[in-house]
Short mmCIF file of C-alpha atoms in Angstrom, two decimals:
data_model
loop_
_atom_site.label_atom_id
_atom_site.label_comp_id
_atom_site.label_asym_id
_atom_site.label_seq_id
_atom_site.Cartn_x
_atom_site.Cartn_y
_atom_site.Cartn_z
CA MET D 28 40.53 75.90 170.09
CA ASN D 29 40.17 72.19 170.87
CA PRO D 30 40.66 72.09 174.69
CA GLU D 31 42.19 68.59 174.74
CA LEU D 32 44.71 69.31 171.98
CA PHE D 33 45.55 72.76 173.34
CA LEU D 34 46.18 71.43 176.85
CA ALA D 35 48.50 68.76 175.44
CA PHE D 36 50.23 71.46 173.40
CA LEU D 37 50.78 73.63 176.50
CA LEU D 38 52.14 70.78 178.63
CA ILE D 39 54.58 69.52 176.00
CA THR D 40 55.65 73.06 175.12
CA VAL D 41 56.53 73.85 178.74
CA VAL D 42 58.65 70.71 179.09
CA LEU D 43 60.46 71.27 175.81
CA ILE D 44 61.17 74.96 176.34
CA LEU D 45 62.64 74.10 179.74
CA THR D 46 65.19 71.88 177.99
CA PRO D 47 68.52 73.73 177.60
CA GLY D 48 69.27 74.65 173.99
CA PRO D 49 71.11 77.56 172.35
CA VAL D 50 68.73 80.19 173.74
CA VAL D 51 68.58 78.79 177.29
CA THR D 52 72.34 78.27 177.32
CA LEU D 53 72.91 81.87 176.26
CA VAL D 54 70.49 83.19 178.90
CA ILE D 55 72.07 81.09 181.67
CA ALA D 56 75.60 82.05 180.68
CA THR D 57 74.68 85.73 180.47
CA GLY D 58 73.00 85.65 183.88
CA ALA D 59 75.95 83.86 185.43
CA THR D 60 78.54 86.27 184.03
CA ASP D 61 76.71 89.62 183.78
CA GLY D 62 73.82 89.34 186.21
CA VAL D 63 70.03 89.21 186.18
CA ARG D 64 69.48 92.49 184.32
CA ALA D 65 71.70 91.40 181.44
CA ALA D 66 69.94 88.02 181.29
CA LEU D 67 66.53 89.68 181.10
CA MET D 68 67.71 91.98 178.33
CA THR D 69 68.88 88.87 176.49
CA VAL D 70 65.43 87.33 176.99
CA LEU D 71 63.88 90.46 175.47
CA GLY D 72 65.95 89.87 172.34
CA THR D 73 65.24 86.13 172.20
CA THR D 74 61.51 86.78 172.62
CA LEU D 75 61.48 89.12 169.62
CA GLY D 76 63.48 86.59 167.61
CA ASN D 77 61.19 83.73 168.59
CA ALA D 78 58.10 85.77 167.72
CA LEU D 79 59.46 86.50 164.26
CA LEU D 80 60.61 82.95 163.57
CA ILE D 81 57.58 81.09 164.98
CA GLY D 82 55.22 83.59 163.38
CA ALA D 83 56.80 82.92 160.00
CA VAL D 84 56.42 79.16 160.54
CA ALA D 85 52.73 79.56 161.49
CA PHE D 86 52.09 81.77 158.44
CA GLY D 87 53.74 79.20 156.17
CA LEU D 88 51.70 76.36 157.65
CA SER D 89 48.49 78.37 157.18
CA PHE D 90 49.41 78.83 153.53
CA VAL D 91 50.13 75.10 153.11
CA LEU D 92 46.81 74.11 154.70
CA ALA D 93 44.91 76.55 152.50
CA SER D 94 46.65 75.13 149.43
CA SER D 95 46.55 71.41 150.19
CA ALA D 96 45.04 69.59 153.17
CA LEU D 97 46.81 66.42 152.01
CA LEU D 98 50.23 68.11 152.10
CA PHE D 99 49.45 69.43 155.57
CA ASP D 100 48.65 65.87 156.71
CA VAL D 101 51.94 64.65 155.22
CA ILE D 102 53.78 67.37 157.17
CA ARG D 103 51.93 66.33 160.32
CA TYR D 104 52.90 62.66 160.08
CA VAL D 105 56.48 63.35 159.03
CA GLY D 106 56.60 65.87 161.87
CA ALA D 107 55.45 63.28 164.41
CA ALA D 108 58.27 60.98 163.32
CA TYR D 109 60.70 63.88 163.58
CA LEU D 110 59.55 64.61 167.14
CA VAL D 111 60.21 60.99 168.12
CA TRP D 112 63.69 61.19 166.58
CA LEU D 113 64.41 64.43 168.46
CA GLY D 114 63.27 62.81 171.70
CA VAL D 115 65.66 59.90 171.20
CA GLN D 116 68.52 62.33 170.53
CA LEU D 117 67.65 64.34 173.67
CA TRP D 118 67.70 61.18 175.76
CA ARG D 119 71.04 60.03 174.36
CA LYS D 120 72.78 63.38 174.73
CA ALA D 121 71.28 64.37 178.08
CA GLY D 122 73.75 66.18 180.32
CA ARG D 123 76.63 66.29 177.83
CA GLY D 124 78.57 69.50 178.30
CA ALA D 125 77.46 73.11 177.96
CA ALA D 126 78.36 76.01 175.76
CA PRO D 127 80.98 78.42 177.13
CA ALA D 128 79.83 81.67 178.70
CA PRO D 129 79.46 84.56 176.25
CA ALA D 130 81.98 87.38 176.20
CA ARG D 131 81.17 90.63 177.95
CA GLY D 132 80.69 93.97 176.27
CA HIS D 133 78.03 93.08 173.69
CA VAL D 134 74.50 94.40 173.44
CA HIS D 135 72.55 91.65 175.18
CA ALA D 136 69.17 92.15 173.54
CA ALA D 137 70.68 92.24 170.04
CA ARG D 138 72.71 89.12 170.72
CA GLY D 139 69.65 87.32 172.04
CA PHE D 140 67.65 88.28 168.95
CA VAL D 141 70.36 87.01 166.59
CA VAL D 142 70.71 83.68 168.42
CA ALA D 143 66.93 83.09 168.43
CA VAL D 144 66.13 84.14 164.87
CA SER D 145 69.13 82.35 163.34
CA ASN D 146 68.46 78.97 164.95
CA PRO D 147 67.29 76.62 162.15
CA LYS D 148 66.37 73.95 164.68
CA THR D 149 63.60 76.19 166.04
CA ALA D 150 62.06 76.59 162.59
CA ALA D 151 62.32 72.85 161.87
CA PHE D 152 60.92 71.93 165.27
CA PHE D 153 57.87 74.18 165.13
CA THR D 154 57.16 73.15 161.54
CA ALA D 155 56.89 69.60 162.87
CA PHE D 156 55.29 70.52 166.19
CA LEU D 157 52.45 72.95 165.49
CA PRO D 158 50.53 70.84 162.93
CA GLN D 159 50.13 68.06 165.49
CA PHE D 160 47.67 70.17 167.49
CA VAL D 161 45.52 71.62 164.70
CA ASP D 162 41.92 70.41 164.88
CA PRO D 163 40.73 70.17 161.25
CA ALA D 164 37.16 70.88 162.39
CA LEU D 165 38.15 74.41 163.49
CA PRO D 166 39.73 77.39 161.66
CA ALA D 167 43.42 76.51 161.33
CA GLU D 168 44.71 80.08 161.07
CA PHE D 169 43.28 81.05 164.46
CA GLN D 170 44.63 77.89 166.12
CA LEU D 171 48.12 78.46 164.70
CA ALA D 172 48.07 82.11 165.77
CA VAL D 173 47.07 81.20 169.35
CA MET D 174 49.72 78.46 169.57
CA CYS D 175 52.34 80.81 168.16
CA ALA D 176 51.50 83.48 170.76
CA ALA D 177 51.39 80.92 173.57
CA SER D 178 54.78 79.47 172.58
CA VAL D 179 56.44 82.89 172.56
CA LEU D 180 54.88 83.84 175.91
CA ILE D 181 55.83 80.53 177.57
CA ALA D 182 59.39 80.84 176.25
CA ALA D 183 59.68 84.41 177.55
CA VAL D 184 58.49 83.43 181.04
CA LEU D 185 60.61 80.30 181.33
CA ASP D 186 63.72 81.90 179.82
CA SER D 187 63.34 84.76 182.29
CA GLY D 188 63.20 82.18 185.08
CA TRP D 189 66.42 80.59 183.81
CA GLY D 190 68.09 84.00 183.66
CA ILE D 191 67.07 84.99 187.18
CA ALA D 192 68.08 81.58 188.55
CA ALA D 193 71.46 81.82 186.81
CA GLY D 194 72.04 85.29 188.16
CA LEU D 195 71.25 84.18 191.71
CA GLY D 196 72.93 80.78 191.76
CA ARG D 197 73.98 79.11 188.53
CA ALA D 198 75.76 76.11 190.03
CA TRP D 199 72.62 74.59 191.53
CA PHE D 200 70.50 74.95 188.39
CA VAL D 201 73.02 73.69 185.84
CA SER D 202 74.68 70.85 187.71
CA PRO D 203 75.47 67.92 185.35
CA SER D 204 73.17 65.50 187.21
CA ARG D 205 70.17 67.82 187.01
CA ALA D 206 70.88 68.70 183.38
CA LYS D 207 71.02 64.99 182.53
CA LEU D 208 67.77 64.26 184.35
CA LEU D 209 66.01 67.18 182.62
CA GLY D 210 67.32 66.12 179.22
CA ARG D 211 66.16 62.53 179.64
CA PHE D 212 62.76 63.56 180.97
CA SER D 213 62.28 65.95 178.05
CA GLY D 214 63.38 63.29 175.57
CA ALA D 215 60.89 60.81 176.99
CA VAL D 216 58.09 63.38 176.81
CA LEU D 217 58.96 64.16 173.20
CA VAL D 218 59.05 60.49 172.15
CA GLY D 219 55.78 59.77 173.96
CA GLY D 220 54.17 62.90 172.57
CA GLY D 221 55.27 62.11 169.03
CA LEU D 222 53.91 58.57 169.23
CA TRP D 223 50.62 59.68 170.79
CA LEU D 224 50.14 62.44 168.25
CA SER D 225 50.84 60.11 165.33
CA LEU D 226 48.23 57.62 166.57
CA ALA D 227 45.64 59.96 168.04
CA ARG D 228 42.40 60.23 166.16
CA ARG D 229 41.56 63.79 165.21
CA PRO D 230 38.03 65.01 165.94
CA ALA D 231 35.83 65.03 162.84
#
């Protein structure tokens, strides 16, 4: 792994996974309505779903790179532009509403798995995101596998934190002002990261 690229990957990944989306919203709502245990069971399901989805993305990118380095570069630059666009959208929509709490009586892990694996935005995001941190001087398959594993692990830890926090005191963690601040901070990081990644010179 390239230490500089991998550190940047870890920092941006943490910020972005902290940003409330369908999975985080589900975990928070479950924790607030059904308690910490239910939230953690939901995280178990979302972790399995994320592993399947992100793993499929990494496998596809490995296949693309093996077939055409030029196509992989095209994906990388288009992806950087997509990350900037996502950052702008995050900034504009920061703090706007939240999804309603899920109904009781469902199997939490199964529901978490379905929400995670059926989210097309996750697949699109990681297709754009992962190529930005691949050092062409090193084996791409190994780098993608490590980033895939790191993403799933980071998501599991942070989603668990959201679930525990929601179970213990949802109002403080999901207040509109804090949600807006987090959304805008995440948007700024994504825009800055996309611009930096599009301009950064890859090691030869």
